[in-house]
Amino acid sequence: MRVLGINALFHDPAAALVVDGRIVAAAEEERFSRRKHGKRPLPFSAWELPELSARWCLEQAGLTPADLDAVAYSYDAHLSRPAEQMGLHDPWDHLRQEYARRAPEFLAEALPGLDPGKVRFVAHHVAHAASAGQASPHPDCAVLVLDGRGECGSHLAGRYVNRELTVLASQELPDSVGLFYEDLTQHLGFLRSSDEFKVMALASYGKPRFKDRLREFVHADGDGGFRARPVPWASLVPGREPGAPWSQEHADVAASAQECLEDVMLDLARWLHGRTGEDVLTLAGGVALNCVANTRLYRESPFRQIWVQPAAGDAGTALGAALHVAGEKEPVAAMPTAALGRGWSDEELRGWLERAAVPYEEPDDIAETVAEELSRDGVVAWFQGRSEFGPRALGHRSLLAHPGRAENLERLNAVKGREEFRPVAPMVLAERAAELFDGPIPSPYMLFVHEVAEEWRARIPAVVHVDGTARIQTVDPVSEPLVARMLGAFERRTGLPVVVNTSLNTAGRPMVDDPRDALECFGSAPVDLLALGPFAVRRAKAYA
């Protein structure tokens, strides 16, 4: 069975392809269009489809739209109600719902040859749930979904047994911890439905002194649901204009909201464990990208193991919708990797370099070349293999640096044009991780935070956040042999088993995806070396 999954309605449009129960490809539209998040989550943009990523997914499998058995669309407008009946102020939501109902026509127009009758609507939170429960390596698990909104709700709690879902609870709108966090993001001068991770980072600089007040508006109900109503943020702290300096008050309200969110998630997880008795909890929905909250669940919930979908936001619903529809007809396999996007052969990469007319080298081992550059405190743009599905750079589209120099945090934030309070992450071999970090290991998708061992904090200061934690990525030499070899080569030179890893992009732009993007980023940012597949381009030679 050949199923194309589509996420389009709100933000992070994406496409994914499942063939004979196996995930073949998944990619976000932003990587093709170069528009951050693909589009803004406005009713007027709801008609826009992930045409470029959908076509690429089909090309990857050698299929045409006519070859598809189904297209799974991750929203079902027939389950929705008018916004005013759900307590939402969204006067144009009826336009969004009309676009969703007419998705089969729009898809047939965008993908010539597609029979619109093959389009299947999948409830938004069911698609989120499948992206976790069916994509994880655990056929039997509990699943928790939290985001801004779906058709009528903002939450789903359920259980997968042999990859079949039973829904146990949901929370109707307007209560939404996702919208609660989005509202604060906007109040603090960041871009809502985009910059929530900045609020999480800022929270580490604050004290939760507003928590008791916020609990009047946001709290669990003790029965698998919660209340999360609009907060009068201005009565707590003044708003911040975009780009203006942040104050301690702003950090304190961020810390307070973060703890309220964690408390709700922990209560929901305890309730769900009581209903299911499962050992494994899987997570999806945009809230599941909050790695601080995920770690609290790991430490304090009754679940023994937690698996988070690496594309937990709306992009992941394209994959989840495809898995859900495919799973109704045949067994589906777990997600093998997050590297589900575009890739190029060595000769194709050589062709890009030749056309760009930049001087390049072909060393015996690019891992050794990069390790040598990093050991000299150079910044490296690392472009290898297929691109990642989801917002995290996981050793395929990364900026790398030396972790032993504290100033490299400020240096990388300046290179990327980011706020100074934003942390960067360490990558470390899985077999070495427990020596340096306390937390869930392995952690291949960078979705938890770990306490950095006291004796290592002064040795790798660039990756230690203000609260003594780091959001690590563990590297398995079997699945990531090149990254593992680079880490080993760096340790031989420096004695440090860690390399700084942050996404290969600059502020406000999507992560680099194709070779042209890599060359443009290298040309515009103060990066010392570009490792494009097996080839090395040095700034000193390219711009001599």
Coordinates of C-alpha atoms in Angstrom, one line a residue:
M1 CA 0.0 0.0 0.0
R2 CA 1.3 3.5 -0.9
V3 CA 0.1 6.3 1.3
L4 CA 1.2 10.0 1.0
G5 CA 0.7 12.0 4.2
I6 CA 0.0 15.7 4.1
N7 CA 0.0 18.4 6.8
A8 CA -1.1 21.7 5.5
L9 CA -3.8 23.5 7.5
F10 CA -2.0 25.4 10.3
H11 CA 1.8 25.7 10.1
D12 CA 4.8 23.5 9.3
P13 CA 3.3 22.0 6.1
A14 CA 5.0 18.7 5.3
A15 CA 4.7 15.5 3.4
A16 CA 5.6 11.9 4.2
L17 CA 5.4 8.7 2.2
V18 CA 4.8 5.2 3.6
V19 CA 5.1 2.3 1.1
D20 CA 4.2 -1.3 2.2
G21 CA 4.2 -0.3 5.8
R22 CA 7.7 1.4 5.7
I23 CA 8.6 5.0 5.9
V24 CA 10.3 6.0 2.7
A25 CA 10.6 9.8 3.0
A26 CA 9.4 12.7 5.1
A27 CA 10.2 16.4 4.6
E28 CA 9.0 19.8 5.6
E29 CA 8.0 22.3 3.0
E30 CA 10.1 25.1 4.5
R31 CA 13.3 23.2 3.4
F32 CA 12.2 23.5 -0.2
S33 CA 10.4 26.9 -0.2
R34 CA 13.0 28.5 2.2
R35 CA 10.1 30.2 4.1
K36 CA 10.5 29.6 7.8
H37 CA 7.8 27.1 9.0
G38 CA 6.5 27.0 5.5
K39 CA 3.8 29.7 6.2
R40 CA 2.2 31.5 9.0
P41 CA -0.8 29.7 10.7
L42 CA -3.4 32.1 9.4
P43 CA -6.8 31.1 7.9
F44 CA -5.8 33.0 4.7
S45 CA -2.9 30.6 4.2
A46 CA -4.7 27.4 4.9
W47 CA -5.1 26.6 1.3
E48 CA -1.4 26.4 0.7
L49 CA -0.2 22.8 0.3
P50 CA 3.3 21.2 0.7
E51 CA 3.5 20.7 -3.1
L52 CA 7.3 20.7 -3.3
S53 CA 7.9 18.2 -0.5
A54 CA 5.0 16.0 -1.7
R55 CA 6.4 15.8 -5.2
W56 CA 9.9 15.1 -3.8
C57 CA 8.5 12.2 -1.7
L58 CA 6.9 10.7 -4.7
E59 CA 10.0 11.1 -6.8
Q60 CA 12.1 9.5 -4.0
A61 CA 10.0 6.3 -4.5
G62 CA 9.6 6.6 -8.3
L63 CA 5.9 7.1 -8.0
T64 CA 3.3 9.4 -9.6
P65 CA 0.2 10.7 -7.9
A66 CA -1.9 8.2 -9.8
D67 CA 0.1 5.4 -8.2
L68 CA -1.1 6.3 -4.7
D69 CA -3.6 4.1 -2.9
A70 CA -4.4 6.9 -0.4
V71 CA -3.5 10.5 0.6
A72 CA -3.9 11.0 4.3
Y73 CA -4.7 14.7 5.3
S74 CA -4.0 15.4 8.9
Y75 CA -7.2 17.3 9.8
D76 CA -10.9 16.5 9.6
A77 CA -13.0 19.6 9.3
H78 CA -16.2 17.5 9.7
L79 CA -15.2 17.1 13.4
S80 CA -14.9 20.8 14.0
R81 CA -17.3 23.4 15.2
P82 CA -17.5 27.2 14.7
A83 CA -14.8 29.0 16.5
E84 CA -17.2 31.0 18.7
Q85 CA -18.9 27.8 19.9
M86 CA -15.5 26.5 21.0
G87 CA -14.7 29.8 22.9
L88 CA -12.0 30.9 20.4
H89 CA -11.7 34.4 19.0
D90 CA -10.8 33.5 15.4
P91 CA -13.3 35.3 13.2
W92 CA -11.9 33.9 10.0
D93 CA -11.7 30.3 11.1
H94 CA -14.7 29.4 8.9
L95 CA -12.4 30.1 5.9
R96 CA -9.8 27.6 7.3
Q97 CA -12.5 25.0 7.7
E98 CA -13.7 25.5 4.2
Y99 CA -10.2 25.0 2.8
A100 CA -9.9 21.9 4.8
R101 CA -13.1 20.4 3.5
R102 CA -12.0 21.1 0.0
A103 CA -8.6 19.6 0.4
P104 CA -9.2 16.7 -2.0
E105 CA -9.9 19.2 -4.8
F106 CA -6.8 21.3 -4.0
L107 CA -4.6 18.2 -3.7
A108 CA -5.8 16.9 -7.1
E109 CA -5.0 20.3 -8.6
A110 CA -1.5 20.4 -7.0
L111 CA -0.7 16.7 -7.8
P112 CA -2.0 16.1 -11.4
G113 CA -3.2 12.5 -11.8
L114 CA -4.4 12.1 -8.2
D115 CA -7.9 10.8 -7.8
P116 CA -9.5 13.2 -5.2
G117 CA -11.6 10.3 -4.0
K118 CA -8.4 8.7 -2.5
V119 CA -8.0 11.6 0.0
R120 CA -8.7 10.4 3.6
F121 CA -9.2 12.9 6.4
V122 CA -7.4 11.9 9.7
A123 CA -8.3 13.6 12.9
H124 CA -5.5 16.0 13.8
H125 CA -4.6 14.5 17.2
V126 CA -5.0 10.9 15.9
A127 CA -2.3 11.9 13.3
H128 CA -0.1 13.3 16.1
A129 CA -0.7 10.1 18.2
A130 CA 0.3 7.9 15.3
S131 CA 3.4 9.8 14.7
A132 CA 4.5 8.7 18.2
G133 CA 2.8 5.5 19.0
Q134 CA 3.1 3.9 15.5
A135 CA 6.5 5.4 14.6
S136 CA 8.1 4.5 17.9
P137 CA 10.0 1.2 18.4
H138 CA 7.3 0.2 21.0
P139 CA 4.2 -1.5 19.5
D140 CA 2.5 -1.4 23.0
C141 CA 2.7 2.0 24.7
A142 CA 0.8 4.9 26.2
V143 CA 0.5 8.1 24.0
L144 CA 0.1 11.7 25.1
V145 CA -0.6 14.5 22.6
L146 CA -0.5 18.2 23.5
D147 CA -0.6 21.2 21.2
G148 CA -2.3 24.4 20.4
R149 CA -5.4 23.1 18.8
G150 CA -6.9 20.5 16.5
E151 CA -10.5 20.3 15.3
C152 CA -12.2 20.8 18.7
G153 CA -9.5 19.9 21.2
S154 CA -5.9 20.4 22.3
H155 CA -5.0 17.1 23.8
L156 CA -5.3 13.3 23.4
A157 CA -4.4 10.6 25.8
G158 CA -4.5 7.0 24.7
R159 CA -2.9 3.6 24.4
Y160 CA -1.5 1.6 21.6
V161 CA -1.7 -2.2 21.7
N162 CA 0.0 -3.9 18.8
R163 CA 0.0 -0.4 17.2
E164 CA -3.8 0.0 17.4
L165 CA -5.0 3.1 19.2
T166 CA -7.6 3.4 21.9
V167 CA -8.4 7.0 22.9
L168 CA -8.8 7.3 26.7
A169 CA -9.2 11.1 27.2
S170 CA -9.2 14.4 25.3
Q171 CA -9.5 18.0 26.3
E172 CA -11.9 20.3 24.5
L173 CA -11.1 23.9 23.5
P174 CA -10.7 26.6 24.5
D175 CA -8.6 24.9 27.2
S176 CA -5.1 24.5 25.7
V177 CA -1.7 24.5 27.3
G178 CA -0.2 25.0 23.8
L179 CA -2.2 28.2 23.3
F180 CA -1.3 29.3 26.9
Y181 CA 2.4 29.0 26.0
E182 CA 1.9 30.7 22.6
D183 CA 0.2 33.6 24.2
L184 CA 3.1 34.2 26.5
T185 CA 5.5 33.8 23.6
Q186 CA 3.7 36.7 21.8
H187 CA 3.6 38.8 25.1
L188 CA 7.3 38.4 25.5
G189 CA 7.9 39.9 22.0
F190 CA 8.7 36.6 20.2
L191 CA 6.8 35.1 17.2
R192 CA 4.0 32.9 18.3
S193 CA 3.7 29.4 16.8
S194 CA 7.4 29.7 16.1
D195 CA 9.5 30.9 19.0
E196 CA 8.1 29.0 22.0
F197 CA 11.5 27.3 22.5
K198 CA 13.0 30.8 23.2
V199 CA 10.6 31.1 26.1
M200 CA 11.8 27.7 27.4
A201 CA 15.4 28.9 27.2
L202 CA 14.6 32.2 28.9
A203 CA 12.9 30.4 31.7
S204 CA 16.2 29.1 32.9
Y205 CA 17.2 32.6 33.8
G206 CA 14.1 33.2 36.0
K207 CA 12.4 32.3 39.2
P208 CA 8.8 30.9 39.2
R209 CA 7.5 33.7 41.4
F210 CA 4.2 34.1 39.4
K211 CA 3.4 30.4 39.5
D212 CA 0.6 30.6 42.1
R213 CA -1.1 33.3 40.2
L214 CA -0.8 31.4 36.9
R215 CA -2.3 28.2 38.5
E216 CA -5.6 30.1 38.8
F217 CA -5.7 29.9 35.0
V218 CA -3.8 26.7 34.2
H219 CA -4.0 23.5 36.2
A220 CA -4.8 19.8 35.8
D221 CA -8.2 18.6 36.8
G222 CA -7.1 15.3 38.2
D223 CA -9.2 13.3 35.8
G224 CA -7.0 13.2 32.7
G225 CA -7.8 16.7 31.6
F226 CA -6.9 20.3 32.5
R227 CA -8.0 23.9 32.5
A228 CA -6.0 26.4 30.6
R229 CA -7.8 29.7 30.0
P230 CA -6.4 33.1 28.7
V231 CA -4.1 34.8 31.2
P232 CA -4.0 38.6 31.6
W233 CA -0.3 38.6 31.0
A234 CA 0.0 42.4 31.2
S235 CA -1.2 42.4 34.8
L236 CA 1.8 40.3 35.7
V237 CA 4.6 41.8 33.6
P238 CA 4.8 44.5 30.9
G239 CA 4.9 43.2 27.4
R240 CA 8.2 43.3 25.5
E241 CA 8.6 44.8 22.0
P242 CA 10.2 42.5 19.5
G243 CA 14.0 43.0 19.6
A244 CA 13.9 45.0 22.9
P245 CA 16.1 43.8 25.8
W246 CA 14.5 41.3 28.2
S247 CA 14.2 41.9 31.9
Q248 CA 14.3 39.7 35.0
E249 CA 10.5 40.0 35.1
H250 CA 10.3 38.5 31.7
A251 CA 12.5 35.6 32.7
D252 CA 10.5 35.1 35.9
V253 CA 7.1 34.9 34.1
A254 CA 8.7 32.5 31.6
A255 CA 9.9 30.3 34.5
S256 CA 6.5 30.4 36.1
A257 CA 4.7 29.4 32.9
Q258 CA 7.2 26.6 32.3
E259 CA 6.6 25.1 35.7
C260 CA 2.8 25.3 35.2
L261 CA 3.1 23.5 31.9
E262 CA 5.3 20.8 33.5
D263 CA 2.9 20.3 36.4
V264 CA 0.0 19.8 34.0
M265 CA 2.0 17.3 31.9
L266 CA 3.2 15.4 34.9
D267 CA -0.4 15.1 36.2
L268 CA -1.6 13.9 32.8
A269 CA 1.2 11.3 32.6
R270 CA 0.4 9.9 36.1
W271 CA -3.3 9.6 35.2
L272 CA -2.5 7.9 31.9
H273 CA -0.1 5.5 33.6
G274 CA -2.8 4.6 36.1
R275 CA -5.2 3.8 33.2
T276 CA -2.8 1.8 31.1
G277 CA 0.0 0.4 33.3
E278 CA 2.3 0.7 30.3
D279 CA 6.1 1.0 30.8
V280 CA 6.6 3.3 27.8
L281 CA 5.1 6.8 27.2
T282 CA 5.3 8.2 23.7
L283 CA 4.8 12.0 23.1
A284 CA 3.8 14.2 20.2
G285 CA 2.3 17.6 19.5
G286 CA 4.2 20.8 19.6
V287 CA 4.3 20.8 23.4
A288 CA 6.4 17.6 23.2
L289 CA 9.2 19.7 21.8
N290 CA 9.6 21.2 25.2
C291 CA 12.7 19.2 26.3
V292 CA 12.7 20.6 29.8
A293 CA 9.2 19.3 30.4
N294 CA 10.1 15.9 28.8
T295 CA 12.9 15.5 31.2
R296 CA 10.7 16.2 34.2
L297 CA 8.4 13.5 32.9
Y298 CA 11.3 11.1 32.6
R299 CA 12.4 11.8 36.2
E300 CA 9.1 12.0 38.0
S301 CA 6.4 10.1 36.1
P302 CA 5.8 6.4 36.7
F303 CA 6.8 5.5 33.1
R304 CA 10.1 3.8 32.8
Q305 CA 10.8 5.0 29.3
I306 CA 9.8 8.0 27.2
W307 CA 10.0 8.2 23.4
V308 CA 9.3 11.6 21.7
Q309 CA 8.6 12.0 18.0
P310 CA 11.5 14.1 16.6
A311 CA 9.1 16.0 14.4
A312 CA 6.6 16.3 17.2
G313 CA 5.1 19.6 15.9
D314 CA 2.5 19.7 13.1
A315 CA 5.0 18.6 10.5
G316 CA 4.9 15.2 12.1
T317 CA 1.2 14.8 11.5
A318 CA 2.0 14.2 7.8
L319 CA 3.9 11.1 8.9
G320 CA 1.3 10.1 11.5
A321 CA -1.6 10.4 9.1
A322 CA 0.2 8.2 6.6
L323 CA 1.0 5.6 9.2
H324 CA -2.5 5.7 10.6
V325 CA -4.1 5.0 7.2
A326 CA -1.5 2.4 6.2
G327 CA -1.9 0.7 9.5
E328 CA -5.5 0.1 8.9
K329 CA -4.5 -2.3 6.0
E330 CA -1.1 -3.7 6.9
P331 CA 1.5 -3.8 9.7
V332 CA 3.7 -0.7 9.8
A333 CA 7.3 -0.5 10.8
A334 CA 8.9 1.9 13.3
M335 CA 10.6 5.0 12.3
P336 CA 14.2 3.9 11.6
T337 CA 15.8 7.4 11.7
A338 CA 15.0 11.1 11.5
A339 CA 17.2 11.3 8.4
L340 CA 14.2 11.0 6.0
G341 CA 14.8 14.1 3.8
R342 CA 16.9 14.9 0.7
G343 CA 20.4 13.6 0.1
W344 CA 22.9 13.7 -2.7
S345 CA 25.6 11.4 -4.0
D346 CA 29.3 12.3 -3.8
E347 CA 29.4 13.0 -7.5
E348 CA 26.3 15.2 -7.4
L349 CA 28.0 17.2 -4.6
R350 CA 31.1 17.5 -6.6
G351 CA 29.0 18.9 -9.5
W352 CA 27.6 21.6 -7.2
L353 CA 31.1 22.6 -6.2
E354 CA 32.3 22.7 -9.7
R355 CA 29.4 24.8 -10.9
A356 CA 30.0 27.2 -7.9
A357 CA 33.6 27.5 -9.0
V358 CA 34.9 27.4 -5.4
P359 CA 38.2 25.7 -4.6
Y360 CA 37.7 22.5 -2.6
E361 CA 39.7 19.6 -1.3
E362 CA 38.9 15.8 -1.2
P363 CA 40.7 14.6 1.9
D364 CA 41.2 10.9 2.7
D365 CA 38.8 11.2 5.6
I366 CA 36.5 14.3 6.0
A367 CA 36.0 13.3 9.7
E368 CA 39.7 13.8 10.4
T369 CA 39.8 17.0 8.5
V370 CA 36.9 18.4 10.4
A371 CA 38.2 17.2 13.8
E372 CA 41.5 19.0 13.0
E373 CA 39.7 22.3 12.2
L374 CA 37.6 22.0 15.3
S375 CA 40.6 21.4 17.5
R376 CA 42.1 24.7 16.2
D377 CA 38.8 26.4 17.2
G378 CA 37.4 26.7 13.7
V379 CA 33.6 26.7 13.1
V380 CA 32.5 24.0 10.7
A381 CA 29.4 23.8 8.5
W382 CA 28.6 20.0 8.3
F383 CA 26.5 18.8 5.5
Q384 CA 26.2 15.0 5.3
G385 CA 23.7 12.4 4.2
R386 CA 19.9 12.9 4.1
S387 CA 18.5 15.9 5.9
E388 CA 16.6 15.6 9.2
F389 CA 12.8 15.5 9.6
G390 CA 11.9 17.8 12.4
P391 CA 13.4 21.0 13.9
R392 CA 16.6 19.5 15.4
A393 CA 20.0 19.3 13.6
L394 CA 21.1 15.7 14.3
G395 CA 24.5 15.5 12.6
H396 CA 23.4 15.9 9.0
R397 CA 22.9 19.7 8.7
S398 CA 24.9 21.1 11.6
L399 CA 27.2 23.9 12.7
L400 CA 30.0 22.4 14.8
A401 CA 32.5 24.0 17.2
H402 CA 34.9 23.4 20.1
P403 CA 33.0 23.0 23.4
G404 CA 36.0 23.8 25.6
R405 CA 35.9 27.5 24.9
A406 CA 33.1 29.4 26.8
E407 CA 33.2 32.2 24.2
N408 CA 32.0 29.9 21.5
L409 CA 28.4 30.1 22.7
E410 CA 28.4 33.9 22.1
R411 CA 30.4 33.3 18.9
L412 CA 27.8 30.9 17.5
N413 CA 24.9 32.9 18.5
A414 CA 26.5 35.9 16.7
V415 CA 27.2 33.7 13.6
K416 CA 23.5 32.7 13.6
G417 CA 22.1 36.1 14.6
R418 CA 20.4 34.6 17.7
E419 CA 19.5 35.9 21.2
E420 CA 22.4 35.7 23.6
F421 CA 20.4 33.6 26.1
R422 CA 20.0 30.7 23.6
P423 CA 22.1 27.6 24.4
V424 CA 23.9 25.3 21.9
A425 CA 23.9 21.5 22.3
P426 CA 26.6 18.8 22.7
M427 CA 26.8 15.7 20.6
V428 CA 28.6 12.8 22.3
L429 CA 29.1 9.1 21.6
A430 CA 26.3 7.1 23.2
E431 CA 28.8 4.9 25.0
R432 CA 30.5 7.9 26.6
A433 CA 27.4 9.9 27.5
A434 CA 26.8 8.6 31.0
E435 CA 30.2 9.8 32.1
L436 CA 29.3 13.4 31.4
F437 CA 25.5 13.7 31.5
D438 CA 22.7 12.5 33.8
G439 CA 19.4 11.9 32.0
P440 CA 17.7 9.6 29.5
I441 CA 20.4 7.8 27.5
P442 CA 20.4 7.2 24.6
S443 CA 19.0 10.5 23.5
P444 CA 19.5 10.4 19.7
Y445 CA 16.9 13.2 18.8
M446 CA 17.9 15.9 21.3
L447 CA 14.5 16.0 23.0
F448 CA 15.6 16.0 26.7
V449 CA 17.9 18.0 28.9
H450 CA 20.6 16.4 31.0
E451 CA 22.5 17.5 34.1
V452 CA 26.1 18.1 33.2
A453 CA 28.5 16.3 35.6
E454 CA 30.2 18.8 37.9
E455 CA 33.7 17.7 36.9
W456 CA 32.9 18.3 33.2
R457 CA 31.2 21.7 33.4
A458 CA 34.5 23.7 33.3
R459 CA 35.8 21.5 30.5
I460 CA 32.9 21.9 28.1
P461 CA 31.5 25.3 29.1
A462 CA 30.2 26.3 25.6
V463 CA 27.4 23.6 25.9
V464 CA 26.4 24.1 29.6
H465 CA 23.3 26.2 30.0
V466 CA 22.9 28.7 32.8
D467 CA 21.1 26.1 34.9
G468 CA 23.9 23.5 34.5
T469 CA 22.1 21.4 31.9
A470 CA 22.6 20.5 28.3
R471 CA 20.3 19.2 25.6
I472 CA 22.5 16.4 24.3
Q473 CA 22.4 14.2 21.2
T474 CA 23.9 10.8 21.7
V475 CA 25.5 9.3 18.6
D476 CA 25.4 5.5 17.8
P477 CA 28.4 4.4 15.7
V478 CA 26.3 1.9 13.9
S479 CA 23.7 4.3 12.6
E480 CA 26.0 7.4 12.4
P481 CA 29.5 6.1 11.6
L482 CA 30.8 9.3 10.1
V483 CA 29.7 11.5 13.0
A484 CA 31.1 8.9 15.5
R485 CA 34.4 8.9 13.6
M486 CA 34.6 12.7 13.8
L487 CA 33.9 12.7 17.5
G488 CA 36.6 10.1 18.1
A489 CA 39.1 12.1 16.0
F490 CA 38.3 15.2 18.0
E491 CA 38.8 13.5 21.3
R492 CA 42.2 12.2 20.2
R493 CA 43.3 15.7 19.6
T494 CA 41.6 17.5 22.5
G495 CA 40.7 14.9 25.2
L496 CA 37.1 16.1 24.9
P497 CA 34.5 13.5 23.8
V498 CA 32.0 16.3 22.9
V499 CA 31.5 18.6 20.0
V500 CA 29.1 21.6 19.9
N501 CA 26.2 21.0 17.5
T502 CA 23.6 23.6 16.4
S503 CA 21.5 23.8 13.3
L504 CA 23.0 24.9 10.1
N505 CA 21.1 28.1 9.4
T506 CA 20.9 31.7 10.4
A507 CA 18.1 33.4 12.4
G508 CA 14.8 33.5 10.7
R509 CA 15.7 31.0 7.9
P510 CA 15.0 27.3 7.7
M511 CA 17.7 24.8 8.2
V512 CA 20.0 24.3 5.3
D513 CA 18.7 21.5 3.1
D514 CA 20.3 21.3 -0.3
P515 CA 23.9 22.0 -1.5
R516 CA 23.0 25.5 -2.8
D517 CA 21.7 26.4 0.7
A518 CA 24.9 25.1 2.2
L519 CA 27.1 27.2 -0.1
E520 CA 24.9 30.3 0.4
C521 CA 25.1 29.9 4.2
F522 CA 28.9 29.3 4.1
G523 CA 29.3 32.4 1.9
S524 CA 27.3 34.7 4.1
A525 CA 28.3 33.6 7.6
P526 CA 31.8 33.6 9.3
V527 CA 32.3 29.8 9.0
D528 CA 35.8 28.5 8.6
L529 CA 35.2 25.2 6.8
L530 CA 32.3 23.6 4.9
A531 CA 32.3 19.8 5.0
L532 CA 30.0 19.0 2.0
G533 CA 29.9 15.2 1.9
P534 CA 33.5 14.1 1.5
F535 CA 34.7 17.5 0.3
A536 CA 36.1 20.4 2.3
V537 CA 35.8 24.1 1.3
R538 CA 38.0 26.5 3.3
R539 CA 37.1 30.1 3.8
A540 CA 40.7 31.2 3.6
K541 CA 40.9 29.7 0.1
A542 CA 37.4 30.3 -1.2
Y543 CA 37.5 34.0 -0.3
A544 CA 41.2 34.7 -0.6

